[in-house]
CSV table of C-alpha atoms and ligand atoms in Angstrom, one decimal:
chain,number,residue,atom,x,y,z
N,293,MET,CA,0.1,0.2,0.0
N,294,SER,CA,1.4,3.3,-0.9
N,295,PRO,CA,1.8,6.0,2.1
N,296,ASP,CA,-0.5,8.1,0.7
N,297,SER,CA,-3.2,5.4,0.5
N,298,PHE,CA,-2.5,4.8,4.0
N,299,ALA,CA,-2.6,8.4,4.9
N,300,PHE,CA,-5.9,8.7,3.3
N,301,ILE,CA,-7.6,5.8,5.3
N,302,ALA,CA,-6.2,6.7,8.4
N,303,GLY,CA,-7.3,10.3,8.1
N,304,LEU,CA,-10.7,9.0,7.1
N,305,VAL,CA,-11.3,6.8,9.9
N,306,LYS,CA,-9.8,9.4,12.5
N,307,SER,CA,-12.0,11.8,11.3
N,308,ARG,CA,-15.2,9.4,11.5
N,309,SER,CA,-14.6,7.9,15.0
N,310,GLY,CA,-11.3,9.3,16.3
N,311,LEU,CA,-9.3,6.1,16.1
N,312,VAL,CA,-5.8,6.9,15.6
N,313,LEU,CA,-3.7,4.5,13.1
N,314,THR,CA,0.0,5.1,13.4
N,315,SER,CA,2.0,4.5,10.2
N,316,ASP,CA,3.2,1.1,12.1
N,317,LYS,CA,-0.6,-0.3,11.6
N,318,GLY,CA,0.0,-1.3,8.0
N,319,TYR,CA,0.0,-4.8,8.8
N,320,MET,CA,-3.2,-4.2,11.0
N,321,LEU,CA,-5.2,-2.6,7.9
N,322,GLU,CA,-4.2,-5.8,5.9
N,323,THR,CA,-5.4,-8.1,8.2
N,324,ARG,CA,-8.5,-6.4,9.0
N,325,LEU,CA,-9.8,-4.8,5.9
N,326,GLY,CA,-9.0,-8.3,3.7
N,327,PRO,CA,-12.7,-9.5,4.1
N,328,LEU,CA,-13.9,-6.2,2.9
N,329,LEU,CA,-11.5,-6.2,-0.1
N,330,LYS,CA,-12.9,-9.4,-1.1
N,331,ARG,CA,-16.5,-8.7,-0.7
N,332,ASP,CA,-15.9,-5.5,-2.8
N,333,GLY,CA,-13.8,-7.3,-5.4
N,334,LEU,CA,-11.2,-4.9,-4.8
N,335,ALA,CA,-7.6,-5.9,-5.6
N,336,SER,CA,-5.6,-4.0,-3.2
N,337,LEU,CA,-5.5,-1.7,-0.3
N,338,ASP,CA,-4.7,1.1,-2.8
N,339,ALA,CA,-7.6,0.3,-4.8
N,340,LEU,CA,-9.8,0.6,-1.8
N,341,ALA,CA,-8.3,3.8,-0.7
N,342,LEU,CA,-9.3,5.3,-4.3
N,343,LYS,CA,-12.9,4.0,-4.0
N,344,LEU,CA,-12.9,5.8,-0.6
N,345,ARG,CA,-11.9,9.4,-2.3
N,346,ASP,CA,-15.4,9.0,-3.8
N,347,PRO,CA,-17.6,11.2,-1.8
N,348,ARG,CA,-20.6,8.8,-2.3
N,349,ALA,CA,-18.7,6.0,-0.7
N,350,GLY,CA,-20.3,6.7,2.8
N,351,ALA,CA,-21.2,3.1,3.4
N,352,LEU,CA,-18.1,1.9,2.6
N,353,ALA,CA,-16.2,4.3,4.6
N,354,GLU,CA,-18.5,3.4,7.7
N,355,ALA,CA,-17.8,-0.5,7.0
N,356,VAL,CA,-13.9,0.5,6.8
N,357,THR,CA,-14.2,2.2,10.4
N,358,GLU,CA,-15.9,-0.4,11.7
N,359,ALA,CA,-13.6,-2.9,10.8
N,360,LEU,CA,-10.8,-1.1,12.0
N,361,THR,CA,-12.7,-0.9,15.9
N,362,THR,CA,-11.3,-3.2,18.7
N,363,ASN,CA,-14.2,-5.0,20.1
N,364,GLU,CA,-12.4,-6.8,23.4
N,365,SER,CA,-14.4,-6.9,26.3
N,366,SER,CA,-15.5,-9.2,29.3
N,367,PHE,CA,-18.1,-9.4,32.0
N,368,PHE,CA,-17.3,-7.3,35.2
N,369,ARG,CA,-14.0,-6.2,33.7
N,370,ASP,CA,-11.1,-5.2,36.0
N,371,GLY,CA,-13.6,-5.8,38.9
N,372,LYS,CA,-12.9,-2.2,40.4
N,373,PRO,CA,-15.3,-0.3,38.5
N,374,PHE,CA,-18.3,-2.8,39.7
N,375,ASP,CA,-17.3,-2.8,43.2
N,376,HIS,CA,-17.6,0.9,43.3
N,377,LEU,CA,-20.6,1.2,41.5
N,378,ARG,CA,-22.1,-1.2,44.1
N,379,LYS,CA,-20.9,1.2,47.0
N,380,VAL,CA,-22.4,4.1,45.1
N,381,LEU,CA,-25.7,2.9,43.6
N,382,PRO,CA,-27.3,3.1,47.4
N,383,VAL,CA,-26.4,6.9,48.0
N,384,LEU,CA,-27.2,7.8,44.5
N,385,ILE,CA,-30.8,6.0,44.8
N,386,ARG,CA,-31.2,7.8,48.1
N,387,ALA,CA,-30.2,11.1,46.4
N,388,ARG,CA,-33.2,10.7,44.2
N,389,PRO,CA,-37.1,11.3,44.7
N,390,ALA,CA,-39.1,8.1,45.0
N,391,GLY,CA,-40.6,7.0,41.5
N,392,ALA,CA,-37.3,8.9,39.8
N,393,THR,CA,-35.1,6.9,37.0
N,394,LEU,CA,-31.6,6.5,37.4
N,395,ARG,CA,-29.9,6.4,34.1
N,396,ILE,CA,-26.8,4.5,33.3
N,397,TRP,CA,-24.8,4.4,30.2
N,398,SER,CA,-22.2,2.1,28.9
N,399,ALA,CA,-20.6,4.2,25.8
N,400,ALA,CA,-18.4,2.1,23.6
N,401,CYS,CA,-20.1,-1.0,24.7
N,402,SER,CA,-19.1,-3.2,22.2
N,403,THR,CA,-20.9,-6.4,22.2
N,404,GLY,CA,-22.5,-5.9,25.3
N,405,GLN,CA,-20.7,-7.5,28.3
N,406,GLU,CA,-20.2,-4.2,30.4
N,407,ALA,CA,-24.1,-3.2,30.1
N,408,TYR,CA,-25.1,-6.8,30.9
N,409,SER,CA,-23.1,-6.7,34.0
N,410,ILE,CA,-24.5,-3.3,35.3
N,411,ALA,CA,-27.8,-4.9,34.7
N,412,MET,CA,-27.1,-8.2,37.2
N,413,LEU,CA,-25.3,-6.0,39.7
N,414,LEU,CA,-28.7,-3.9,39.3
N,415,GLY,CA,-30.5,-7.0,40.4
N,416,GLU,CA,-28.6,-7.6,43.8
N,417,VAL,CA,-29.3,-3.8,44.8
N,418,PRO,CA,-32.7,-2.5,46.5
N,419,LEU,CA,-34.0,0.0,44.3
N,420,GLU,CA,-36.4,1.4,46.7
N,421,GLY,CA,-38.9,2.2,44.5
N,422,ARG,CA,-36.3,4.0,41.9
N,423,ARG,CA,-36.6,2.6,38.1
N,424,VAL,CA,-33.6,2.3,36.2
N,425,GLU,CA,-32.7,2.9,32.5
N,426,ILE,CA,-29.4,1.2,31.1
N,427,ILE,CA,-28.2,2.2,27.6
N,428,GLY,CA,-25.7,0.9,25.8
N,429,THR,CA,-24.0,2.4,22.4
N,430,ASP,CA,-21.3,1.8,20.2
N,431,ILE,CA,-20.0,3.2,16.8
N,432,ALA,CA,-19.9,-0.3,15.3
N,433,ASP,CA,-23.6,-1.7,14.0
N,434,GLY,CA,-22.0,-5.0,14.2
N,435,VAL,CA,-21.2,-5.4,17.8
N,436,VAL,CA,-24.5,-3.3,19.1
N,437,ALA,CA,-26.6,-6.0,17.1
N,438,ARG,CA,-24.6,-8.8,18.8
N,439,ALA,CA,-25.1,-7.0,22.1
N,440,ARG,CA,-29.0,-6.5,21.5
N,441,GLU,CA,-29.2,-10.4,20.4
N,442,GLY,CA,-27.2,-11.5,24.0
N,443,TYR,CA,-25.7,-14.6,22.5
N,444,PHE,CA,-22.1,-15.3,24.0
N,445,THR,CA,-19.8,-18.2,23.9
N,446,GLN,CA,-18.3,-20.5,26.3
N,447,PHE,CA,-15.5,-18.6,26.2
N,448,GLU,CA,-16.9,-15.1,26.5
N,449,VAL,CA,-18.9,-16.2,29.6
N,450,GLN,CA,-15.7,-17.8,31.1
N,451,ARG,CA,-14.3,-14.5,31.3
N,452,GLY,CA,-15.2,-12.7,34.6
N,453,LEU,CA,-18.7,-14.0,34.9
N,454,PRO,CA,-19.2,-15.7,38.3
N,455,ALA,CA,-20.8,-19.0,37.6
N,456,ARG,CA,-23.7,-18.1,40.4
N,457,LEU,CA,-24.8,-15.5,37.6
N,458,LEU,CA,-24.3,-17.5,34.7
N,459,VAL,CA,-26.8,-19.8,36.0
N,460,LYS,CA,-29.3,-17.3,37.3
N,461,HIS,CA,-28.8,-14.8,34.1
N,462,PHE,CA,-28.0,-17.0,30.9
N,463,ARG,CA,-29.8,-20.3,29.1
N,464,GLN,CA,-27.9,-22.5,26.9
N,465,GLU,CA,-29.3,-22.3,22.9
N,466,GLU,CA,-27.6,-23.8,20.2
N,467,GLY,CA,-24.2,-24.6,21.7
N,468,ARG,CA,-24.2,-20.6,23.1
N,469,TRP,CA,-25.4,-18.6,26.3
N,470,ARG,CA,-27.9,-16.1,25.8
N,471,VAL,CA,-28.9,-13.8,28.1
N,472,SER,CA,-32.2,-14.2,29.7
N,473,PRO,CA,-35.2,-12.0,28.5
N,474,GLU,CA,-35.4,-10.2,31.8
N,475,LEU,CA,-32.1,-9.0,31.6
N,476,ARG,CA,-32.1,-8.3,27.9
N,477,ASN,CA,-35.2,-6.0,28.3
N,478,MET,CA,-33.3,-3.9,31.3
N,479,VAL,CA,-30.8,-2.8,28.4
N,480,ARG,CA,-31.1,-1.0,25.3
N,481,PHE,CA,-28.6,-0.9,22.6
N,482,GLU,CA,-27.9,1.7,20.2
N,483,ARG,CA,-25.3,2.8,17.9
N,484,GLY,CA,-23.8,6.0,19.1
N,485,ASN,CA,-20.4,8.0,18.2
N,486,LEU,CA,-18.5,9.6,20.9
N,487,LEU,CA,-17.6,12.4,18.4
N,488,GLY,CA,-21.3,13.1,17.5
N,489,GLU,CA,-23.9,15.1,19.5
N,490,LEU,CA,-24.1,13.4,22.9
N,491,ARG,CA,-26.9,15.9,24.3
N,492,GLY,CA,-29.7,13.9,22.4
N,493,PHE,CA,-28.8,10.8,24.9
N,494,GLY,CA,-29.8,13.2,27.7
N,495,ARG,CA,-28.3,13.2,31.3
N,496,PHE,CA,-26.7,10.3,33.2
N,497,ASP,CA,-26.2,9.4,36.9
N,498,VAL,CA,-23.7,6.9,36.1
N,499,ILE,CA,-21.5,6.5,32.8
N,500,PHE,CA,-18.9,3.8,31.5
N,501,CYS,CA,-16.7,5.0,29.0
N,502,ARG,CA,-13.9,2.2,29.1
N,503,ASN,CA,-11.3,1.1,27.4
N,504,VAL,CA,-11.9,3.5,24.1
N,505,LEU,CA,-10.0,6.7,25.0
N,506,ILE,CA,-6.6,4.6,24.8
N,507,TYR,CA,-7.3,4.8,20.6
N,508,PHE,CA,-7.8,8.6,20.7
N,509,ASP,CA,-5.1,11.3,20.2
N,510,ALA,CA,-4.9,13.9,23.5
N,511,PRO,CA,-7.5,16.5,21.8
N,512,THR,CA,-9.9,14.0,21.0
N,513,LYS,CA,-10.1,12.3,24.4
N,514,ALA,CA,-10.5,16.1,25.9
N,515,ARG,CA,-13.5,16.8,23.7
N,516,VAL,CA,-14.4,13.3,24.6
N,517,LEU,CA,-14.6,13.8,28.2
N,518,ASN,CA,-15.4,17.2,28.1
N,519,ALA,CA,-18.6,16.0,26.2
N,520,LEU,CA,-19.5,13.2,28.7
N,521,ALA,CA,-19.1,15.8,31.6
N,522,ALA,CA,-21.7,17.9,30.1
N,523,GLN,CA,-24.2,14.6,30.2
N,524,LEU,CA,-23.4,13.3,33.8
N,525,GLN,CA,-25.2,14.5,36.4
N,526,PRO,CA,-23.7,16.7,39.0
N,527,ASP,CA,-23.4,14.2,41.4
N,528,GLY,CA,-22.7,11.2,38.9
N,529,VAL,CA,-19.9,9.1,38.4
N,530,LEU,CA,-17.9,8.4,35.3
N,531,TYR,CA,-15.7,5.2,34.7
N,532,LEU,CA,-12.8,5.0,32.0
N,533,GLY,CA,-10.7,1.8,31.6
N,534,GLY,CA,-7.3,1.1,33.7
N,535,ALA,CA,-5.1,2.7,31.3
N,536,GLU,CA,-7.2,5.9,30.9
N,537,THR,CA,-7.5,9.3,32.8
N,538,VAL,CA,-8.8,12.9,33.1
N,539,LEU,CA,-5.6,14.2,34.1
N,540,GLY,CA,-4.1,16.9,31.8
N,541,LEU,CA,-7.2,16.5,29.6
N,542,THR,CA,-9.9,18.2,31.0
N,543,ASP,CA,-11.0,20.3,34.7
N,544,ARG,CA,-14.5,19.6,34.4
N,545,LEU,CA,-14.2,16.0,35.9
N,546,VAL,CA,-11.7,14.8,38.5
N,547,PRO,CA,-10.6,11.6,40.4
N,548,VAL,CA,-13.0,9.8,43.0
N,549,PRO,CA,-10.3,10.0,45.9
N,550,GLY,CA,-9.1,6.6,46.4
N,551,GLU,CA,-11.1,5.1,43.7
N,552,ARG,CA,-8.8,4.2,40.8
N,553,GLY,CA,-10.9,4.6,37.3
N,554,ALA,CA,-13.9,6.4,39.1
N,555,TYR,CA,-14.3,10.3,38.3
N,556,GLU,CA,-16.7,13.0,39.3
N,557,ARG,CA,-17.6,16.5,38.5
N,558,PRO,CA,-15.6,19.0,40.6
N,559,ARG,CA,-17.3,20.5,43.2
N,560,GLU,CA,-17.9,24.0,42.2
N,561,ALA,CA,-19.3,22.5,38.9
N,562,ALA,CA,-21.7,19.9,40.6
N,563,LEU,CA,-22.9,22.7,42.9
N,564,ALA,CA,-23.7,24.5,39.5
N,565,GLY,CA,-25.9,21.7,38.3
S,198,LIG,C1,-12.1,-2.0,23.5
S,198,LIG,S1,-13.9,-2.2,23.3
S,198,LIG,C2,-14.1,-1.9,24.9
S,198,LIG,C3,-15.4,-2.5,25.5
S,198,LIG,C4,-16.1,-1.9,26.7
S,198,LIG,N1,-16.4,-0.9,27.0
S,198,LIG,C5,-14.9,-2.8,27.7
S,198,LIG,O1,-14.0,-1.8,28.4
S,198,LIG,O2,-14.8,-4.0,28.0
S,198,LIG,C6,-14.0,-0.5,22.4
S,198,LIG,C7,-15.2,0.0,21.7
S,198,LIG,O3,-15.1,1.3,21.4
S,198,LIG,C8,-15.9,1.3,20.3
S,198,LIG,N2,-15.6,2.7,19.8
S,198,LIG,C9,-14.7,3.0,18.8
S,198,LIG,N3,-14.7,4.4,18.5
S,198,LIG,C10,-15.8,4.8,18.8
S,198,LIG,C11,-16.6,6.0,18.8
S,198,LIG,N4,-15.9,7.2,18.2
S,198,LIG,N5,-17.7,6.3,19.6
S,198,LIG,C12,-18.4,5.1,20.0
S,198,LIG,N6,-17.8,4.1,20.3
S,198,LIG,C13,-16.2,3.7,19.7
S,198,LIG,C14,-15.5,0.2,19.2
S,198,LIG,O4,-16.3,0.0,18.4
S,198,LIG,C15,-15.4,-0.8,20.4
S,198,LIG,O5,-16.5,-1.5,20.5
């Protein structure tokens, strides 16, 4: 592939999704875009780049972007954020009037393990008359569809999911495990781009945005963090992945003291609403 073609594809993917492809990622383009070349009868990545230059190639650009996302996920990933959520939920519940709806967002939800982990956890917390809405969003249509269907392989359910919760919330179907209808009904999955307009999703009490900012450059991380801060309730909590932080990127979020990976709005901002 010519350096020009690489730069064109990398620029397109970054502008659509924020994902940064450094020049050493040529092999990744070859492997991940191979199936698309085959599907569209294209001889090379140069031919693909040429086709993408056509402004009418929006659907192809979307498919290329989706193919270059990394969708790795697991149930109760890293443990800690879920332990913290278990502690913080009763506080949030008590701070809301009876009948209120707590809103929880798994932004960049991939195949849904994070959102379903939250739903399982909620099943064990007394909600004291409050309702809960869980939304999972991701830029990649394919993973959103998978999340919605709620099928997981034996390998996937063996990663992080306690046997007790597997038995309680999953059924075996055609050699795979499917999330129970009750749990599926607790979560709504939609396509959503973190670089897009986030105000339409409304305000959230809890936001998980984990293991996606690592793929962005600093200005994009800052932009997304500021947009997420604007959607977080004044007393809400944002969880980031273990290799992610707000430090040096925004002052609209600060670490929750003593809780790795958990962030909140600074007190003055919280008081202002
Ligand atoms: C590594 S997965 C993380 C999944 C889950 N949050 C976790 O921590 O297990 C990253 C996800 O971010 C999604 N993603 C990448 N860029 C995005 C964007 N601009 N907006 C929304 N989702 C994005 C990818 O499609 C992928 O499913």
